[in-house]
PDB file of C-alpha atoms in Angstrom:
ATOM      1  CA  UNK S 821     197.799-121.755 146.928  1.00 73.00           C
ATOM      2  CA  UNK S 822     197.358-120.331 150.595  1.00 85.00           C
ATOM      3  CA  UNK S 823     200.351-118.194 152.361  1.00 91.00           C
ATOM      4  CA  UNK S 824     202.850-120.390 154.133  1.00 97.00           C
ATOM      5  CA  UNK S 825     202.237-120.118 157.709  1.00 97.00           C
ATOM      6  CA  UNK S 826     204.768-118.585 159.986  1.00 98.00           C
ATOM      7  CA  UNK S 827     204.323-115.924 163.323  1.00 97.00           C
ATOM      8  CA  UNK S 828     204.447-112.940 163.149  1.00 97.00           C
ATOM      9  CA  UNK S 829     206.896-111.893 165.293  1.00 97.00           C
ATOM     10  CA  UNK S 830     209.579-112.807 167.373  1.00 98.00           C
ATOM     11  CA  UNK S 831     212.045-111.539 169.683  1.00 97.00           C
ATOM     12  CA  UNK S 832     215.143-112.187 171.961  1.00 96.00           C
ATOM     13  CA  UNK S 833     217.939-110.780 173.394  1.00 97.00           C
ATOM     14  CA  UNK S 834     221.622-110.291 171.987  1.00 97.00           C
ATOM     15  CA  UNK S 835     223.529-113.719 171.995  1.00 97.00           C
ATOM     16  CA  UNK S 836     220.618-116.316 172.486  1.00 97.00           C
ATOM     17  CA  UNK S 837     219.194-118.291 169.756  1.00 97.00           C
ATOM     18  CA  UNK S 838     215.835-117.582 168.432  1.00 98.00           C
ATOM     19  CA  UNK S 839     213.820-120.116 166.237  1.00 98.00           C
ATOM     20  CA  UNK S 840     211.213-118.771 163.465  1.00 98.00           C
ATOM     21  CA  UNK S 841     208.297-121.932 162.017  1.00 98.00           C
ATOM     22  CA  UNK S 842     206.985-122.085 158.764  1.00 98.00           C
ATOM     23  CA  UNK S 843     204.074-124.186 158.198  1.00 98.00           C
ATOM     24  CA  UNK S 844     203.007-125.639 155.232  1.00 97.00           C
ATOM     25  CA  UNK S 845     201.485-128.713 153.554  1.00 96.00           C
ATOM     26  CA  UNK S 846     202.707-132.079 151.687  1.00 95.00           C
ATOM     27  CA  UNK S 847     202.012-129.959 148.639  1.00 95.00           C
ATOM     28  CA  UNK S 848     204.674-127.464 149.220  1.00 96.00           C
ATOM     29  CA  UNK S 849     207.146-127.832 152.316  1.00 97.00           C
ATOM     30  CA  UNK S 850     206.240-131.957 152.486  1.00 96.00           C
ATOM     31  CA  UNK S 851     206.722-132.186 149.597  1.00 95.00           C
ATOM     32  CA  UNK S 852     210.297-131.130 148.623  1.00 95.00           C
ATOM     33  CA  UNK S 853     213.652-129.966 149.817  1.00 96.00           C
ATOM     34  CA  UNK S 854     213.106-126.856 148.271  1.00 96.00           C
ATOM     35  CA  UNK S 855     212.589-124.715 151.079  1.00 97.00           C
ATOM     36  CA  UNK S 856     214.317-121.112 151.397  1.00 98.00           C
ATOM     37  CA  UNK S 857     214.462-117.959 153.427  1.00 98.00           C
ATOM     38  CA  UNK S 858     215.117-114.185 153.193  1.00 98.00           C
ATOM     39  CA  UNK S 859     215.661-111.627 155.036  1.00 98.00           C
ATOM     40  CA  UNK S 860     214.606-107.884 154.347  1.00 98.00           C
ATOM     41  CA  UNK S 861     215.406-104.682 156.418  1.00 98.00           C
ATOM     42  CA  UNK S 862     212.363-102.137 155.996  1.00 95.00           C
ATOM     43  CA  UNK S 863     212.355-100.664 152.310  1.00 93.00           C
ATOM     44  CA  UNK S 864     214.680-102.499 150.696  1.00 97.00           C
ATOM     45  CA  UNK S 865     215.164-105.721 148.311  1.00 97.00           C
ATOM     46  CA  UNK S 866     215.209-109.131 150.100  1.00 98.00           C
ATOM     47  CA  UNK S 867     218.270-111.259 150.832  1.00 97.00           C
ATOM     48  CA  UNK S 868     218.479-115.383 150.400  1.00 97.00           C
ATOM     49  CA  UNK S 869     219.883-116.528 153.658  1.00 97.00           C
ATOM     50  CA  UNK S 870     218.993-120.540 153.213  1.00 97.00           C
ATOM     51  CA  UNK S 871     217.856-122.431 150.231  1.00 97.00           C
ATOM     52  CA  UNK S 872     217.085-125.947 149.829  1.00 96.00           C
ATOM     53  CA  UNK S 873     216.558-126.178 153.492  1.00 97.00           C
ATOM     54  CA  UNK S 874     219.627-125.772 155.281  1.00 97.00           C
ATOM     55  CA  UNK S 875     222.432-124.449 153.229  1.00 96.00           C
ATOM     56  CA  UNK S 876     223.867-121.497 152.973  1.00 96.00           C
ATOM     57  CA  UNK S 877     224.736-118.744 150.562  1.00 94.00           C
ATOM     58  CA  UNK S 878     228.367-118.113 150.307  1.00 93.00           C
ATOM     59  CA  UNK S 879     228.592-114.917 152.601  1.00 95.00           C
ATOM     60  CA  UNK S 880     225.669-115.717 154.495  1.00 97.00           C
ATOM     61  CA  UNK S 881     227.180-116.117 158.402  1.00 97.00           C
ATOM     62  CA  UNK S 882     226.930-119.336 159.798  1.00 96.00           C
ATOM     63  CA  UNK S 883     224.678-118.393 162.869  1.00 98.00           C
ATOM     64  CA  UNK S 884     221.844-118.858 160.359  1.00 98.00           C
ATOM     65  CA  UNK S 885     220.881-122.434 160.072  1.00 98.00           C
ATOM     66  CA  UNK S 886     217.487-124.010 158.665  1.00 98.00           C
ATOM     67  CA  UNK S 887     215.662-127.255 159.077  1.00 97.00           C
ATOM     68  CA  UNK S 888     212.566-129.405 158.340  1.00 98.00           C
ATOM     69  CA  UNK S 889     210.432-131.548 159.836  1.00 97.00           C
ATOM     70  CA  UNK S 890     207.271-132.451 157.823  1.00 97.00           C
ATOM     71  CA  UNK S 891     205.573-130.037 156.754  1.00 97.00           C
ATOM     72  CA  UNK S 892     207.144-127.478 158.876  1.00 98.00           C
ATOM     73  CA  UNK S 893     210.621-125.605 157.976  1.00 98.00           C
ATOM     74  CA  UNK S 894     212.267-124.007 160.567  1.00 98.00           C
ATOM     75  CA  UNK S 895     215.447-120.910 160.555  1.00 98.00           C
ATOM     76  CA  UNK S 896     217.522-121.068 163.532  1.00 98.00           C
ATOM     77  CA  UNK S 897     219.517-117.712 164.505  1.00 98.00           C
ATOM     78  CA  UNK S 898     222.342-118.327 166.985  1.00 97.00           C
ATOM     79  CA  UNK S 899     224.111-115.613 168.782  1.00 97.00           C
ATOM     80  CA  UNK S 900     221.707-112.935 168.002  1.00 98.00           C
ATOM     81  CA  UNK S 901     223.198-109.584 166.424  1.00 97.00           C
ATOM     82  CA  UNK S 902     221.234-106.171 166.619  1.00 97.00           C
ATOM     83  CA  UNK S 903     221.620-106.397 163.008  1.00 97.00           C
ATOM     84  CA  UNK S 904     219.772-109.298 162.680  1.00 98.00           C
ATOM     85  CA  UNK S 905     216.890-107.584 163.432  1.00 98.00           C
ATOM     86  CA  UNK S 906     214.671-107.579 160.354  1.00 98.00           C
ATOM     87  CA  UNK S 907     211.584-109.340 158.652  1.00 98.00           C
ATOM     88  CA  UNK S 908     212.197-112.715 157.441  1.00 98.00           C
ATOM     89  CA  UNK S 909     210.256-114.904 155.468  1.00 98.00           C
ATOM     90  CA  UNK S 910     210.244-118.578 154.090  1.00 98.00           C
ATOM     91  CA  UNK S 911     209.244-119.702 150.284  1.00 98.00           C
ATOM     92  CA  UNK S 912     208.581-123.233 148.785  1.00 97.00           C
ATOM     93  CA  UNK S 913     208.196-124.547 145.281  1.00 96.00           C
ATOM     94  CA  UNK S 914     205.040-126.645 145.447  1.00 96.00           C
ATOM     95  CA  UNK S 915     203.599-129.315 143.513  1.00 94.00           C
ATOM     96  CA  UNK S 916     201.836-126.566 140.929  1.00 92.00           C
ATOM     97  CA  UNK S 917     205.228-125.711 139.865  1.00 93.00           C
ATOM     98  CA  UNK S 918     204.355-122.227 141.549  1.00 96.00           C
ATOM     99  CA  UNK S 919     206.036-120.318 144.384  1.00 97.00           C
ATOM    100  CA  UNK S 920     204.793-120.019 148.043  1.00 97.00           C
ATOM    101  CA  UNK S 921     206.021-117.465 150.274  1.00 98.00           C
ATOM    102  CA  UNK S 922     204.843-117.124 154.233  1.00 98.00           C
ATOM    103  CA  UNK S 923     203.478-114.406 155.623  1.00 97.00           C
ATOM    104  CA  UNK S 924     206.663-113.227 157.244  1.00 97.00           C
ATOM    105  CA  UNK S 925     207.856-112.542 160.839  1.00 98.00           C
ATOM    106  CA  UNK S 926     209.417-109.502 162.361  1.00 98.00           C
ATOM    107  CA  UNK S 927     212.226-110.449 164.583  1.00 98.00           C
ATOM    108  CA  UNK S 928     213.255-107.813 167.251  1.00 97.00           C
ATOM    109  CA  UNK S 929     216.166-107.863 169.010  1.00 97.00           C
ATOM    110  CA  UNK S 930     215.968-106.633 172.447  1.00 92.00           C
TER     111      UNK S 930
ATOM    112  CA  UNK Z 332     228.641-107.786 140.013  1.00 94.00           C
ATOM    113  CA  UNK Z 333     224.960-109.996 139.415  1.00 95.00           C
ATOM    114  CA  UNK Z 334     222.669-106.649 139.074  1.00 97.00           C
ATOM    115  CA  UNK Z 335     218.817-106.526 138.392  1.00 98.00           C
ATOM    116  CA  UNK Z 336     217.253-102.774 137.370  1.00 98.00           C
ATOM    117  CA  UNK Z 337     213.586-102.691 137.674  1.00 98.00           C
ATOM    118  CA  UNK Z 338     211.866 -99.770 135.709  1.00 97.00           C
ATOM    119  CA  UNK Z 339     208.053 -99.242 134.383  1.00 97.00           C
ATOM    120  CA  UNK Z 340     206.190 -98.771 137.478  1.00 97.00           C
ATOM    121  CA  UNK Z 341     203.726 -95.950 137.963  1.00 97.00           C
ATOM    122  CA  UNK Z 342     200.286 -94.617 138.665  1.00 97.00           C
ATOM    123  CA  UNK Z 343     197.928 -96.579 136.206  1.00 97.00           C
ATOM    124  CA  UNK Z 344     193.844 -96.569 136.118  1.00 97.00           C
ATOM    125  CA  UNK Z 345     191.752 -99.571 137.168  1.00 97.00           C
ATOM    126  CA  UNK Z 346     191.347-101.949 134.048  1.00 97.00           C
ATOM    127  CA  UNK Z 347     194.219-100.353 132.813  1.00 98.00           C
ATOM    128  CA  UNK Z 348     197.874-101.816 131.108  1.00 98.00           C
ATOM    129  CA  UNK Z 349     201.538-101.515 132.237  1.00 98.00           C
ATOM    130  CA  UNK Z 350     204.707-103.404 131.637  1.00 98.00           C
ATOM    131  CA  UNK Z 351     207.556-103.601 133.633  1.00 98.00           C
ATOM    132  CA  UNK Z 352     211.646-104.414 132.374  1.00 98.00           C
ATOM    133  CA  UNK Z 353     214.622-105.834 134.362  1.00 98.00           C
ATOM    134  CA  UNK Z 354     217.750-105.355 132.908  1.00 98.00           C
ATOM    135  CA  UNK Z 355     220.136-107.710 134.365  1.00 98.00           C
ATOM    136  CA  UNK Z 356     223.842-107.755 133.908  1.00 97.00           C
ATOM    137  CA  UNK Z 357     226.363-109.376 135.366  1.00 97.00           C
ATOM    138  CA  UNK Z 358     226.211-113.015 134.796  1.00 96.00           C
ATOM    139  CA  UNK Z 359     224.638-114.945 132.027  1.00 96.00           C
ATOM    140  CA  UNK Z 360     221.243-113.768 131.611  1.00 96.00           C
ATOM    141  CA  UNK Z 361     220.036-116.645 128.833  1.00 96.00           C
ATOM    142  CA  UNK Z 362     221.085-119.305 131.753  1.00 95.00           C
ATOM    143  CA  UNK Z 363     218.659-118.707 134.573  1.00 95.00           C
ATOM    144  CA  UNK Z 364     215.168-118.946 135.541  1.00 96.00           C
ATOM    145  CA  UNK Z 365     213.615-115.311 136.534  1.00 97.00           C
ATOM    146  CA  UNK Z 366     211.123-114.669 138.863  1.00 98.00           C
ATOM    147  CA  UNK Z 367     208.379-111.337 140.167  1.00 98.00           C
ATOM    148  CA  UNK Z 368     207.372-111.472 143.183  1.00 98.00           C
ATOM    149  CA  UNK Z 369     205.378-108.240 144.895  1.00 98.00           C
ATOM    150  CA  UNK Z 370     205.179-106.589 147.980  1.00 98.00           C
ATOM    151  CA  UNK Z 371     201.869-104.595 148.786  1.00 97.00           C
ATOM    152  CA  UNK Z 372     202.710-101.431 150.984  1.00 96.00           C
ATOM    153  CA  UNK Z 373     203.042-102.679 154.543  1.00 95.00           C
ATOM    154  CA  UNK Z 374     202.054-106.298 153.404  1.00 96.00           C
ATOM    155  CA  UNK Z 375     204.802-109.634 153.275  1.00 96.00           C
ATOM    156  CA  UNK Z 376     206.094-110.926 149.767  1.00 98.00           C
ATOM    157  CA  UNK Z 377     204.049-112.671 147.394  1.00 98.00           C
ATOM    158  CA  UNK Z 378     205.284-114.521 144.170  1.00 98.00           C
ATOM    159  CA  UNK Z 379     203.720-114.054 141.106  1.00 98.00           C
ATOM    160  CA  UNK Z 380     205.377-115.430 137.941  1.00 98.00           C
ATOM    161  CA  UNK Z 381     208.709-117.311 136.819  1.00 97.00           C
ATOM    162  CA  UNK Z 382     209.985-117.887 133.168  1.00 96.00           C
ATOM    163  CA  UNK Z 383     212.379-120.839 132.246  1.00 94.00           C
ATOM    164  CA  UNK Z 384     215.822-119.842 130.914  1.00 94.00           C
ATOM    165  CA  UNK Z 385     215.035-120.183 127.170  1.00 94.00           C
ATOM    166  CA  UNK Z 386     211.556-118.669 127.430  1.00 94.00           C
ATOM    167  CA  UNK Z 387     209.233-121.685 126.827  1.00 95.00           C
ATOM    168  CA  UNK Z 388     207.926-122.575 130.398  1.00 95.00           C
ATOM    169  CA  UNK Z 389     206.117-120.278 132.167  1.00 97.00           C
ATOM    170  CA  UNK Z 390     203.896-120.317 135.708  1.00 96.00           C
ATOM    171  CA  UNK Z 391     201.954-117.909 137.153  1.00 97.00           C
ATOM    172  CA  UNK Z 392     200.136-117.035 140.940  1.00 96.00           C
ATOM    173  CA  UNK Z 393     196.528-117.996 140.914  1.00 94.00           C
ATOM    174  CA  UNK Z 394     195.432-113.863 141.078  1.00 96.00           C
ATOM    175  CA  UNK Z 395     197.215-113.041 138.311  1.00 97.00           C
ATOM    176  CA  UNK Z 396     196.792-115.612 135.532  1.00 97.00           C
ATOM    177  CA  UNK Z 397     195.152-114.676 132.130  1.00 97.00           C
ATOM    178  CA  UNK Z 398     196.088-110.865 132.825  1.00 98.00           C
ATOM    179  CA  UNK Z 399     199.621-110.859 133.588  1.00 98.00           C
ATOM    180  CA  UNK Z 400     202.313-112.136 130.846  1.00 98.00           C
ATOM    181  CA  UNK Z 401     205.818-113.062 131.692  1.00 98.00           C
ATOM    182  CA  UNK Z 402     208.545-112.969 128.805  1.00 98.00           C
ATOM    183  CA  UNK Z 403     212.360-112.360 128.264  1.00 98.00           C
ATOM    184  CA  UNK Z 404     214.308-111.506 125.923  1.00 98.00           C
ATOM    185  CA  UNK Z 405     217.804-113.370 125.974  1.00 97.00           C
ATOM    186  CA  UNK Z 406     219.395-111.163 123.322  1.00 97.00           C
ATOM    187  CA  UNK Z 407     218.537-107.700 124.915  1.00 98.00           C
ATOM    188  CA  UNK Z 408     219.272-109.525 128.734  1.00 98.00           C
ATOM    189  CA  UNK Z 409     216.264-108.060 129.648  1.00 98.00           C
ATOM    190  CA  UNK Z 410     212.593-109.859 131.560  1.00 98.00           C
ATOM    191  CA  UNK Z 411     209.494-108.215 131.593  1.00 98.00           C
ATOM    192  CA  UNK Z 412     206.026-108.591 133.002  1.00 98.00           C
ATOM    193  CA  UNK Z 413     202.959-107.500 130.985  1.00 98.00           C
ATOM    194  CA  UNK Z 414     200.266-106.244 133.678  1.00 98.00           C
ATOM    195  CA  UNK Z 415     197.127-105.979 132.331  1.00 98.00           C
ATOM    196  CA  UNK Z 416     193.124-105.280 133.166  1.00 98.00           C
ATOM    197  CA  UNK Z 417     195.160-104.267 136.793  1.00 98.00           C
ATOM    198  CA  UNK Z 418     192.954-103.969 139.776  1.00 98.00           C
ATOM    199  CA  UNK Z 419     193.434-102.195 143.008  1.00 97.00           C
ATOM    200  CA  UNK Z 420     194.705-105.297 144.853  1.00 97.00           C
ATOM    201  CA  UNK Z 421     197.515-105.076 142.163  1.00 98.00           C
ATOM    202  CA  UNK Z 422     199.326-102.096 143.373  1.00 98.00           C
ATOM    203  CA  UNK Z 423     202.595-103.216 144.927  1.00 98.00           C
ATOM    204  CA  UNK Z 424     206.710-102.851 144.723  1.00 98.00           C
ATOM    205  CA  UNK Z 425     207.408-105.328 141.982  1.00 98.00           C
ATOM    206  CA  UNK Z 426     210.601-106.900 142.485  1.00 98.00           C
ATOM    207  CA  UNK Z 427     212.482-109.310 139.679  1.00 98.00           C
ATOM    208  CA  UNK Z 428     214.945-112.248 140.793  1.00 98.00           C
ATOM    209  CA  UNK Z 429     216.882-114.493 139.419  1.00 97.00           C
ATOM    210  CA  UNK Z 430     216.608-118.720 140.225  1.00 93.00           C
ATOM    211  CA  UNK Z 431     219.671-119.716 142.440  1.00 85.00           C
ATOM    212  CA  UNK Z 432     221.183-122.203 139.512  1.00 75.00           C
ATOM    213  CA  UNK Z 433     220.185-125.626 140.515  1.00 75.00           C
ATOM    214  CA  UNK Z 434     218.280-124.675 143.251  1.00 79.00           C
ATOM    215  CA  UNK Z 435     214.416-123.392 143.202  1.00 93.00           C
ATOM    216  CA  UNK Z 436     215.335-120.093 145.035  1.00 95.00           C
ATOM    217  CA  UNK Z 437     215.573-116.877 144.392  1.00 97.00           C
ATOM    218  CA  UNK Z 438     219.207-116.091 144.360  1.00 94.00           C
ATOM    219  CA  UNK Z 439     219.660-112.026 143.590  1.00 96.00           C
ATOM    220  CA  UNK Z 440     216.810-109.427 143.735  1.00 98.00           C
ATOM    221  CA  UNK Z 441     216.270-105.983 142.056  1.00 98.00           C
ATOM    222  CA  UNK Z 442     215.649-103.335 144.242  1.00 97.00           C
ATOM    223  CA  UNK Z 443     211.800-103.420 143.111  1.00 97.00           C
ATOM    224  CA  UNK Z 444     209.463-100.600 140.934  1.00 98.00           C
ATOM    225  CA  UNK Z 445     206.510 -99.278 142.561  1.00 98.00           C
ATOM    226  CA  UNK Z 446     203.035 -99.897 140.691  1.00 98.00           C
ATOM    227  CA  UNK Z 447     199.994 -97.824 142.017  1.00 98.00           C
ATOM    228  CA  UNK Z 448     196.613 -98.719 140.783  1.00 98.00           C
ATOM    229  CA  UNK Z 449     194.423 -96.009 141.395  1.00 97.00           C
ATOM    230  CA  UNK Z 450     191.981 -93.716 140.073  1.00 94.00           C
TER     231      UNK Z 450
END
């Protein structure tokens, strides 16, 4: 099962949005609604901010928002906080009954 | 408070055995699907195993099959992962999570044990 595909970095300034792609096939992402993503600040333990696609954690703000088309999954962050500045990365169960995660993109906020 | 304690990482040989423990508290352990994923130093997260809730169902990452062994033990609230004939490409933070109930997420993570494979 190959890496999910997503960039590796991404940037933009406080209060715009910012969009981050994750790529994968009709064996994973295609395939089901099972799409989530995390967020982790440099050495420490990841964070669910979406799962299922687009809904949220309770706690999770609401500037995070996620989508699919196909076999791409995107996270949408609106209103861009210094804090949001982290590495994120998308999963998907596939049709293995395995796990998939991407390879993870550093946002920086400028 | 849902919390997941990693512990059993360490230097180990090439070829040789470890086995990590979470011990999870704070919700009911014997209800959810639990996860390892790993982290190589520098590197993005990659999942490696996931248990059913009672035990009997099991999956494993392609690299790790037929020397890794997921297992829990309901009564003691406790998962582990049995590593063995470990290889280089192995070493990694090892983190345990549990399943988001009704969802195929991963809803709470530990804060990860460091295995080094190295002679």
């Amino acid at each position: 099962q190959s890496a999910l595909t997503q960039p590796a970095s991404v940037s933009g300034s406080p209060g715009q949005s910012i969009t981050i792609s994750c790529t994968g096939t009709s064996s994973d992402i295609g395939g089901y609604n099972y799409v989530s993503w995390y967020q982790q600040y440099t050495g420490k333990a990841p964070k669910l901010m979406i799962y299922d696609v687009s809904r949220r954690p309770s706690g999770v703000s609401n500037r995070f928002s996620g989508s699919k088309s196909g076999n791409t999954a995107s996270l949408t962050i609106s209103g861009l906080q210094a804090a949001d500045e982290a590495d994120y990365y998308c999963s998907s169960y596939t049709s293995s009954t395995t796990w998939v995660f991407g390879g993870g993109t550093k946002l920086t906020v400028l | 408070e849902v919390q997941l304690v990693e512990s059993g990482g360490g230097l180990v040989q090439p070829g040789g055995s470890l086995r990590l423990s979470c011990a999870a508290s704070g919700f009911t352990f014997s209800s959810y699907w639990m996860h390892w994923v790993r982290q190589a130093p520098g590197q993005g997260l990659v999942w490696v195993s996931r248990i059913s809730n009672d035990g009997n169902s099991t999956s494993y990452a392609g690299p790790v099959k037929g020397r890794f062994t997921i297992s829990r033990d309901n009564a003691k609230n406790t998962l582990y992962l049995q590593m063995n004939s470990l290889r280089a490409e192995d070493t990694a933070v090892y983190y345990c999570a549990r399943g988001a109930g009704g969802s195929y997420s991963l809803g709470y993570w530990g804060q990860g044990t460091l295995v080094t494979v190295s002679s």
